[in-house]
Short mmCIF file of C-alpha atoms in Angstrom, two decimals:
data_model
loop_
_atom_site.label_atom_id
_atom_site.label_comp_id
_atom_site.label_asym_id
_atom_site.label_seq_id
_atom_site.Cartn_x
_atom_site.Cartn_y
_atom_site.Cartn_z
CA UNK X 1038 0.07 -0.03 -0.10
CA UNK X 1039 0.99 3.69 -0.90
CA UNK X 1040 0.97 5.99 1.37
CA UNK X 1041 -1.14 9.25 -0.04
CA UNK X 1042 0.22 12.93 -0.07
CA UNK X 1043 -1.66 15.19 0.47
CA UNK X 1044 -1.64 19.02 1.50
CA UNK X 1045 -5.87 19.25 1.69
CA UNK X 1046 -6.97 19.78 5.40
CA UNK X 1047 -10.45 18.53 4.50
CA UNK X 1048 -8.96 15.77 2.33
CA UNK X 1049 -6.96 14.27 5.31
CA UNK X 1050 -10.41 14.59 7.90
CA UNK X 1051 -11.97 12.82 5.56
CA UNK X 1052 -9.79 9.93 5.28
CA UNK X 1053 -11.15 7.16 7.25
CA UNK X 1054 -7.39 5.04 7.41
CA UNK X 1055 -3.70 5.33 9.18
CA UNK X 1056 -2.60 8.93 9.05
CA UNK X 1057 0.61 11.22 9.40
CA UNK X 1058 0.12 14.95 10.76
CA UNK X 1059 3.27 16.62 9.58
CA UNK X 1060 2.30 20.25 10.44
CA UNK X 1061 2.33 22.31 13.61
CA UNK X 1062 -1.89 22.06 14.73
CA UNK X 1063 -3.22 18.46 15.77
CA UNK X 1064 -5.61 18.43 13.13
CA UNK X 1065 -7.70 14.50 14.18
CA UNK X 1066 -7.17 12.66 17.71
CA UNK X 1067 -6.85 9.72 15.62
CA UNK X 1068 -3.11 10.72 13.78
CA UNK X 1069 0.17 10.65 14.22
CA UNK X 1070 1.55 13.96 14.65
CA UNK X 1071 4.90 15.11 14.22
CA UNK X 1072 5.47 19.18 14.37
CA UNK X 1073 8.09 19.49 12.05
CA UNK X 1074 11.50 21.16 11.68
CA UNK X 1075 12.01 23.78 9.05
CA UNK X 1076 15.21 21.68 7.27
CA UNK X 1077 12.28 20.22 4.65
CA UNK X 1078 10.87 23.11 3.69
CA UNK X 1079 14.40 25.03 3.30
CA UNK X 1080 15.30 25.43 -0.26
CA UNK X 1081 18.86 25.55 -0.47
CA UNK X 1082 21.92 24.33 2.16
CA UNK X 1083 22.13 26.16 5.98
CA UNK X 1084 23.83 25.17 8.88
CA UNK X 1085 22.41 24.26 11.38
CA UNK X 1086 22.51 23.83 15.42
CA UNK X 1087 21.98 20.19 16.13
CA UNK X 1088 21.68 19.18 20.42
CA UNK X 1089 21.83 15.64 20.65
CA UNK X 1090 19.19 14.08 23.32
CA UNK X 1091 18.18 10.59 24.66
CA UNK X 1092 14.25 9.29 24.36
CA UNK X 1093 14.45 5.63 25.91
CA UNK X 1094 17.78 5.41 25.20
CA UNK X 1095 18.00 6.61 21.51
CA UNK X 1096 19.67 9.20 20.75
CA UNK X 1097 17.72 12.13 19.15
CA UNK X 1098 17.58 15.51 17.84
CA UNK X 1099 15.29 18.27 16.03
CA UNK X 1100 13.27 17.81 18.98
CA UNK X 1101 9.21 18.78 18.93
CA UNK X 1102 5.61 18.39 20.91
CA UNK X 1103 4.85 15.89 18.29
CA UNK X 1104 4.09 12.07 19.54
CA UNK X 1105 7.54 11.26 18.80
CA UNK X 1106 9.00 14.25 20.96
CA UNK X 1107 11.21 14.50 17.78
CA UNK X 1108 10.56 15.23 14.04
CA UNK X 1109 11.76 11.70 13.04
CA UNK X 1110 11.60 12.52 8.71
CA UNK X 1111 13.90 16.16 8.77
CA UNK X 1112 16.39 14.03 11.18
CA UNK X 1113 16.73 10.80 8.89
CA UNK X 1114 16.79 14.10 6.03
CA UNK X 1115 20.21 15.19 7.97
CA UNK X 1116 21.60 12.07 8.56
CA UNK X 1117 21.06 10.37 4.79
CA UNK X 1118 21.48 13.18 2.89
CA UNK X 1119 24.93 13.68 4.80
CA UNK X 1120 23.64 17.00 5.21
CA UNK X 1121 26.83 17.34 7.18
CA UNK X 1122 29.44 17.31 4.72
CA UNK X 1123 27.81 19.88 2.46
CA UNK X 1124 29.07 21.98 4.79
CA UNK X 1125 32.34 20.96 6.10
CA UNK X 1126 35.22 22.07 4.62
CA UNK X 1127 37.28 19.66 7.00
CA UNK X 1128 39.76 17.12 4.61
CA UNK X 1129 41.95 14.02 5.68
CA UNK X 1130 45.03 12.89 4.46
CA UNK X 1131 42.88 11.68 0.74
CA UNK X 1132 40.92 14.63 0.89
CA UNK X 1133 37.89 12.92 1.89
CA UNK X 1134 35.56 13.94 4.35
CA UNK X 1135 36.77 12.64 7.81
CA UNK X 1136 34.28 10.44 9.99
CA UNK X 1137 35.68 12.77 13.49
CA UNK X 1138 33.91 15.93 11.92
CA UNK X 1139 30.27 14.24 11.38
CA UNK X 1140 28.21 14.05 14.67
CA UNK X 1141 27.45 10.46 14.64
CA UNK X 1142 31.06 10.54 15.55
CA UNK X 1143 30.70 13.05 18.34
CA UNK X 1144 27.39 11.97 20.01
CA UNK X 1145 28.68 8.04 19.70
CA UNK X 1146 25.96 6.68 17.62
CA UNK X 1147 28.51 6.20 15.12
CA UNK X 1148 28.15 2.51 15.04
CA UNK X 1149 24.37 2.09 15.25
CA UNK X 1150 22.39 2.45 12.22
CA UNK X 1151 20.10 5.08 13.75
CA UNK X 1152 17.60 6.36 11.37
CA UNK X 1153 16.02 2.54 11.25
CA UNK X 1154 16.77 1.63 15.04
CA UNK X 1155 14.50 5.20 14.09
CA UNK X 1156 12.27 3.43 12.16
CA UNK X 1157 10.90 0.88 13.77
CA UNK X 1158 10.10 2.96 16.97
CA UNK X 1159 8.41 4.85 13.99
CA UNK X 1160 6.33 1.61 13.25
CA UNK X 1161 5.71 1.14 16.86
CA UNK X 1162 3.98 4.00 17.78
CA UNK X 1163 1.70 3.88 14.26
CA UNK X 1164 0.76 -0.10 15.50
CA UNK X 1165 -0.22 1.22 18.99
CA UNK X 1166 -2.52 4.72 17.17
CA UNK X 1167 -3.69 2.08 14.03
CA UNK X 1168 -3.47 -1.87 15.24
CA UNK X 1169 -5.58 -2.27 12.04
CA UNK X 1170 -2.28 -1.12 9.97
CA UNK X 1171 -0.51 -3.86 7.96
CA UNK X 1172 3.40 -3.44 7.82
CA UNK X 1173 5.82 -6.46 6.22
CA UNK X 1174 9.22 -6.89 8.09
CA UNK X 1175 12.21 -5.81 6.29
CA UNK X 1176 14.20 -8.75 4.75
CA UNK X 1177 17.36 -9.28 6.28
CA UNK X 1178 19.88 -9.02 3.93
CA UNK X 1179 24.11 -9.72 3.96
CA UNK X 1180 25.79 -8.51 0.74
CA UNK X 1181 29.39 -9.43 0.50
CA UNK X 1182 31.05 -7.22 -1.51
CA UNK X 1183 35.06 -7.21 -3.05
CA UNK X 1184 38.23 -4.77 -4.36
CA UNK X 1185 40.60 -6.11 -6.60
CA UNK X 1186 42.76 -3.18 -5.91
CA UNK X 1187 45.76 -5.84 -7.24
CA UNK X 1188 44.69 -8.65 -8.32
CA UNK X 1189 48.35 -10.73 -8.04
CA UNK X 1190 51.16 -9.84 -5.69
CA UNK X 1191 53.93 -11.16 -8.09
CA UNK X 1192 52.36 -13.20 -10.80
CA UNK X 1193 51.58 -10.50 -14.13
CA UNK X 1194 53.57 -7.58 -12.33
CA UNK X 1195 55.59 -7.07 -16.18
CA UNK X 1196 59.37 -7.05 -16.10
CA UNK X 1197 60.16 -3.81 -14.84
CA UNK X 1198 57.27 -4.02 -11.72
CA UNK X 1199 59.16 -7.46 -10.36
CA UNK X 1200 63.02 -6.62 -11.08
CA UNK X 1201 62.14 -3.67 -9.26
CA UNK X 1202 60.48 -5.23 -6.52
CA UNK X 1203 63.70 -7.99 -6.74
CA UNK X 1204 66.07 -5.54 -5.64
CA UNK X 1205 64.05 -4.54 -3.10
CA UNK X 1206 63.55 -7.57 -1.37
CA UNK X 1207 67.35 -8.24 -1.83
CA UNK X 1208 68.77 -4.38 -0.68
CA UNK X 1209 65.89 -5.31 2.52
CA UNK X 1210 66.99 -9.43 2.78
CA UNK X 1211 63.95 -10.67 2.45
CA UNK X 1212 64.59 -13.81 1.26
CA UNK X 1213 62.04 -15.79 2.03
CA UNK X 1214 59.78 -13.28 0.14
CA UNK X 1215 62.50 -13.30 -2.39
CA UNK X 1216 62.06 -16.52 -2.72
CA UNK X 1217 58.39 -17.29 -2.82
CA UNK X 1218 58.55 -14.22 -5.38
CA UNK X 1219 61.16 -16.61 -8.14
CA UNK X 1220 58.79 -19.78 -7.09
CA UNK X 1221 55.18 -17.62 -7.82
CA UNK X 1222 56.64 -16.05 -11.04
CA UNK X 1223 58.08 -19.82 -12.65
CA UNK X 1224 54.44 -20.65 -11.45
CA UNK X 1225 55.92 -23.31 -8.33
CA UNK X 1226 53.82 -21.33 -6.06
CA UNK X 1227 50.53 -19.88 -6.08
CA UNK X 1228 50.33 -16.49 -6.07
CA UNK X 1229 50.05 -15.17 -2.36
CA UNK X 1230 46.82 -12.64 -3.64
CA UNK X 1231 45.42 -15.06 -5.17
CA UNK X 1232 42.13 -16.45 -3.29
CA UNK X 1233 39.42 -16.50 -5.84
CA UNK X 1234 39.34 -20.23 -6.24
CA UNK X 1235 38.46 -20.51 -2.48
CA UNK X 1236 36.20 -17.32 -2.41
CA UNK X 1237 33.96 -19.07 -5.84
CA UNK X 1238 33.70 -22.26 -3.15
CA UNK X 1239 32.62 -20.85 -0.25
CA UNK X 1240 30.45 -17.95 -2.01
CA UNK X 1241 28.60 -21.49 -3.65
CA UNK X 1242 28.41 -23.37 -0.39
CA UNK X 1243 26.24 -20.69 1.45
CA UNK X 1244 24.86 -19.35 -1.43
CA UNK X 1245 25.60 -16.08 -1.40
CA UNK X 1246 25.99 -13.34 -3.96
CA UNK X 1247 28.70 -11.64 -3.71
CA UNK X 1248 30.18 -7.78 -6.39
CA UNK X 1249 33.31 -7.00 -7.36
CA UNK X 1250 35.02 -4.05 -8.15
CA UNK X 1251 38.06 -4.16 -10.22
CA UNK X 1252 40.89 -1.35 -10.32
CA UNK X 1253 41.41 -0.95 -13.91
CA UNK X 1254 43.67 2.29 -13.98
CA UNK X 1255 45.91 2.44 -17.61
CA UNK X 1256 48.70 4.19 -16.03
CA UNK X 1257 50.21 2.35 -12.86
CA UNK X 1258 50.97 5.01 -10.64
CA UNK X 1259 50.56 6.57 -7.10
CA UNK X 1260 47.30 4.64 -5.31
CA UNK X 1261 46.63 3.00 -8.47
CA UNK X 1262 48.97 -0.25 -8.53
CA UNK X 1263 46.46 -2.80 -9.80
CA UNK X 1264 47.53 -5.02 -13.46
CA UNK X 1265 47.09 -3.61 -16.33
CA UNK X 1266 43.48 -4.14 -17.47
CA UNK X 1267 45.94 -4.94 -20.87
CA UNK X 1268 47.37 -8.27 -18.94
CA UNK X 1269 45.43 -11.51 -20.22
CA UNK X 1270 45.27 -12.81 -16.97
CA UNK X 1271 43.95 -10.70 -15.59
CA UNK X 1272 40.79 -9.83 -18.44
CA UNK X 1273 40.72 -13.54 -18.33
CA UNK X 1274 39.62 -13.10 -13.80
CA UNK X 1275 37.64 -10.31 -14.32
CA UNK X 1276 35.74 -11.64 -17.37
CA UNK X 1277 35.37 -14.88 -15.16
CA UNK X 1278 34.08 -12.71 -12.35
CA UNK X 1279 31.70 -11.07 -14.97
CA UNK X 1280 29.46 -14.40 -15.74
CA UNK X 1281 28.62 -15.40 -12.10
CA UNK X 1282 28.56 -12.25 -10.15
CA UNK X 1283 27.82 -9.07 -9.74
CA UNK X 1284 31.03 -6.62 -11.66
CA UNK X 1285 31.39 -3.50 -11.00
CA UNK X 1286 34.26 -0.10 -11.31
CA UNK X 1287 36.46 0.50 -8.93
CA UNK X 1288 37.26 3.95 -10.50
CA UNK X 1289 41.06 4.97 -9.73
CA UNK X 1290 42.24 7.76 -8.18
CA UNK X 1291 43.41 9.13 -10.80
CA UNK X 1292 39.22 9.29 -12.17
CA UNK X 1293 38.57 12.33 -9.28
CA UNK X 1294 40.35 14.37 -11.41
CA UNK X 1295 39.39 13.52 -14.66
CA UNK X 1296 35.80 12.17 -16.38
CA UNK X 1297 37.41 11.00 -19.57
CA UNK X 1298 39.84 8.65 -17.20
CA UNK X 1299 36.37 7.35 -15.41
CA UNK X 1300 34.30 6.93 -18.49
CA UNK X 1301 37.68 5.20 -20.02
CA UNK X 1302 37.62 2.45 -16.46
CA UNK X 1303 33.71 2.32 -17.21
CA UNK X 1304 34.54 1.20 -20.53
CA UNK X 1305 37.00 -1.45 -19.34
CA UNK X 1306 36.02 -3.06 -17.31
CA UNK X 1307 32.10 -3.46 -19.36
CA UNK X 1308 35.04 -4.54 -22.18
CA UNK X 1309 36.50 -7.23 -19.94
CA UNK X 1310 32.97 -8.81 -18.54
CA UNK X 1311 31.84 -9.62 -22.01
CA UNK X 1312 30.34 -6.03 -23.57
CA UNK X 1313 28.11 -5.85 -20.43
CA UNK X 1314 27.08 -2.32 -19.53
CA UNK X 1315 28.47 -1.05 -16.03
CA UNK X 1316 25.95 0.36 -14.03
CA UNK X 1317 27.67 -0.22 -10.63
CA UNK X 1318 30.94 1.39 -8.75
CA UNK X 1319 32.50 2.12 -5.63
CA UNK X 1320 35.84 4.20 -5.74
CA UNK X 1321 39.33 3.23 -5.17
CA UNK X 1322 40.48 4.18 -1.32
CA UNK X 1323 36.53 5.66 -0.51
CA UNK X 1324 37.98 8.78 -2.33
CA UNK X 1325 34.71 10.78 -2.40
CA UNK X 1326 33.48 14.44 -2.12
CA UNK X 1327 29.59 15.44 -2.47
CA UNK X 1328 28.11 16.28 -4.81
CA UNK X 1329 30.69 16.36 -7.08
CA UNK X 1330 31.60 12.73 -7.28
CA UNK X 1331 28.10 10.93 -7.40
CA UNK X 1332 27.02 13.64 -9.80
CA UNK X 1333 30.38 12.03 -11.94
CA UNK X 1334 29.33 8.59 -11.90
CA UNK X 1335 25.36 9.78 -12.70
CA UNK X 1336 26.69 11.56 -16.27
CA UNK X 1337 28.65 8.10 -16.77
CA UNK X 1338 25.61 6.14 -16.58
CA UNK X 1339 26.24 4.38 -13.25
CA UNK X 1340 23.02 3.52 -10.87
CA UNK X 1341 24.10 1.35 -7.72
CA UNK X 1342 26.92 2.89 -6.31
CA UNK X 1343 28.89 1.55 -2.79
CA UNK X 1344 30.96 4.15 -1.27
CA UNK X 1345 29.31 5.58 1.63
CA UNK X 1346 31.38 4.79 4.17
CA UNK X 1347 34.19 5.83 6.05
CA UNK X 1348 38.22 4.84 4.87
CA UNK X 1349 39.42 5.49 8.76
CA UNK X 1350 36.59 3.87 10.79
CA UNK X 1351 33.88 0.73 10.64
CA UNK X 1352 30.13 2.13 11.43
CA UNK X 1353 27.55 4.08 9.39
CA UNK X 1354 28.47 7.01 7.35
CA UNK X 1355 24.90 7.53 6.58
CA UNK X 1356 23.31 6.37 10.09
CA UNK X 1357 21.28 4.35 8.01
CA UNK X 1358 21.82 -0.24 6.86
CA UNK X 1359 19.61 0.03 4.00
CA UNK X 1360 20.29 1.01 0.27
CA UNK X 1361 18.62 4.50 -0.95
CA UNK X 1362 18.25 7.60 -3.25
CA UNK X 1363 20.80 9.96 -3.85
CA UNK X 1364 19.17 12.99 -3.27
CA UNK X 1365 21.32 15.95 -4.33
CA UNK X 1366 21.35 19.10 -1.88
CA UNK X 1367 22.76 21.64 -4.47
CA UNK X 1368 20.51 21.16 -6.35
CA UNK X 1369 17.44 19.69 -4.30
CA UNK X 1370 16.72 17.33 -6.31
CA UNK X 1371 15.98 14.11 -6.49
CA UNK X 1372 18.26 11.22 -8.23
CA UNK X 1373 17.60 7.62 -9.28
CA UNK X 1374 21.56 6.81 -8.11
CA UNK X 1375 21.16 4.13 -5.62
CA UNK X 1376 23.68 3.92 -2.80
CA UNK X 1377 24.55 0.93 -0.72
CA UNK X 1378 26.03 2.03 2.50
CA UNK X 1379 28.69 -0.38 4.20
CA UNK X 1380 30.00 -0.37 7.72
CA UNK X 1381 33.17 -3.31 7.54
CA UNK X 1382 36.07 -3.26 5.89
CA UNK X 1383 38.90 -4.77 7.55
CA UNK X 1384 40.77 -2.20 5.67
CA UNK X 1385 40.10 0.30 8.16
CA UNK X 1386 40.73 -2.75 10.69
CA UNK X 1387 43.69 -3.30 9.72
CA UNK X 1388 45.13 0.17 9.12
CA UNK X 1389 44.03 2.71 10.96
CA UNK X 1390 42.73 0.61 13.71
CA UNK X 1391 45.63 -1.30 13.94
CA UNK X 1392 43.19 -3.97 15.71
CA UNK X 1393 44.05 -7.69 15.61
CA UNK X 1394 42.08 -10.01 13.95
CA UNK X 1395 40.43 -11.40 16.88
CA UNK X 1396 39.04 -7.29 17.21
CA UNK X 1397 37.96 -6.98 13.57
CA UNK X 1398 36.15 -10.17 14.97
CA UNK X 1399 34.27 -8.84 17.91
CA UNK X 1400 33.42 -5.31 16.11
CA UNK X 1401 32.56 -7.11 12.47
CA UNK X 1402 30.08 -9.22 15.26
CA UNK X 1403 28.74 -5.94 16.81
CA UNK X 1404 27.69 -4.17 13.35
CA UNK X 1405 26.01 -7.17 12.78
CA UNK X 1406 24.03 -7.65 15.25
CA UNK X 1407 23.09 -4.01 14.79
CA UNK X 1408 22.29 -4.63 11.51
CA UNK X 1409 20.05 -7.92 12.19
CA UNK X 1410 18.13 -6.30 14.67
CA UNK X 1411 16.37 -4.02 12.30
CA UNK X 1412 16.24 -5.96 9.52
CA UNK X 1413 18.78 -3.68 7.42
CA UNK X 1414 21.19 -4.94 4.88
CA UNK X 1415 24.24 -5.68 6.14
CA UNK X 1416 27.50 -4.90 2.89
CA UNK X 1417 30.93 -5.51 4.18
CA UNK X 1418 34.26 -4.64 2.53
CA UNK X 1419 37.46 -7.41 1.63
CA UNK X 1420 40.58 -7.19 -0.42
CA UNK X 1421 42.11 -10.34 -1.88
CA UNK X 1422 44.84 -9.70 -0.21
CA UNK X 1423 43.94 -10.09 3.22
CA UNK X 1424 42.07 -13.23 1.80
CA UNK X 1425 45.21 -15.10 0.20
CA UNK X 1426 48.06 -17.01 2.14
CA UNK X 1427 50.42 -13.34 2.51
CA UNK X 1428 52.17 -13.87 5.98
CA UNK X 1429 51.61 -9.80 7.14
CA UNK X 1430 47.68 -10.76 6.75
CA UNK X 1431 48.26 -14.80 8.10
CA UNK X 1432 44.55 -14.75 10.30
CA UNK X 1433 42.69 -13.01 8.64
CA UNK X 1434 41.27 -14.83 5.92
CA UNK X 1435 40.55 -17.24 9.00
CA UNK X 1436 38.96 -14.63 11.29
CA UNK X 1437 35.94 -13.89 7.88
CA UNK X 1438 35.80 -17.98 7.34
CA UNK X 1439 34.42 -17.39 10.74
CA UNK X 1440 32.30 -15.12 10.52
CA UNK X 1441 30.45 -16.71 7.27
CA UNK X 1442 30.51 -19.65 8.96
CA UNK X 1443 28.88 -19.59 12.52
CA UNK X 1444 27.97 -16.46 12.72
CA UNK X 1445 25.90 -15.74 8.88
CA UNK X 1446 25.55 -19.34 8.14
CA UNK X 1447 23.17 -19.76 11.48
CA UNK X 1448 20.90 -16.61 10.39
CA UNK X 1449 20.79 -18.00 6.96
CA UNK X 1450 19.95 -21.53 6.71
CA UNK X 1451 18.32 -22.02 10.04
CA UNK X 1452 16.23 -24.40 8.22
CA UNK X 1453 18.89 -26.94 7.06
#
């Protein structure tokens, strides 16, 4: 049942079913009354003073005299639209909006899908006022996603890069790594970053539908250290994955400064995927600036983006664990770009938070439980180099497998 929105007071009063009054004055005794904040009536982006408080143990802001005690619609819009990011000039070392500047961090709800929690509270109140109202529950979902920044550690790097790596190992006395490099290049050992068959097996066994993002920068420089898209084995890797899974582009660092490069990379992934139309994306290094990044993606035909999250901490950047349509605040208009926010990335745990695998596992469980409680969509990011045999990342593959088999499995295979 789709809700009907009206500004006709007579039509509202004559409606006999459940209704929400979003205005300053109560109209009917049998209604849910929400007194609005000014935010949703504004046509430009303005600074707002946010004062948070706790109502029944739940963080809220934009408080009012309505039945909920706050404007849930304006507060949700503020968080999901990333309103604060349009007003902030703060940047981290990579030119990204820092999590430390966010309201969620300052008010300590960054690890909660607060908008989902509010939605559940809204449902409870609606059921109390309108006992006959039918509201089907949302389906709890898990979407495993993988960023393939560097498909292979030693293999297919080319003579120049492998020679450089060879001398680097010699100069640093990294004899074990040197031996491994030689064995892999000669085809005697599996590449440390090659975990693709293992992932295939576990996805099939647990009936998972992953999404893979491939970095295909034409120039390998700076933060873009991918295998060349001209490499035949890398091409075959992308093609094989596109035949079985959803495949997206992983726009390079360079693409942030050139629409021509972005366009080329989308076309490359499409070509290597068997001439598929690529509509899925996630920014390399989670480098995103609003509204510019999303506008560029829309211009190039991207329909789903998985970048919404932080590259420094695990949690909920938009305070929501569900896909949503992006609203361009600067233009004050809705778009058709669907955003899939993630809340856990192992690189944050390892590089930024310096966590052990046990600590990261516990945090992952905590986030998973928070999303499960509200029947949200739990999206994770893993990189192939964490799931291979590189000694630097020992234990991470086992941690991920433990999560999939012990935490996830029983939630999705209870009838088995």
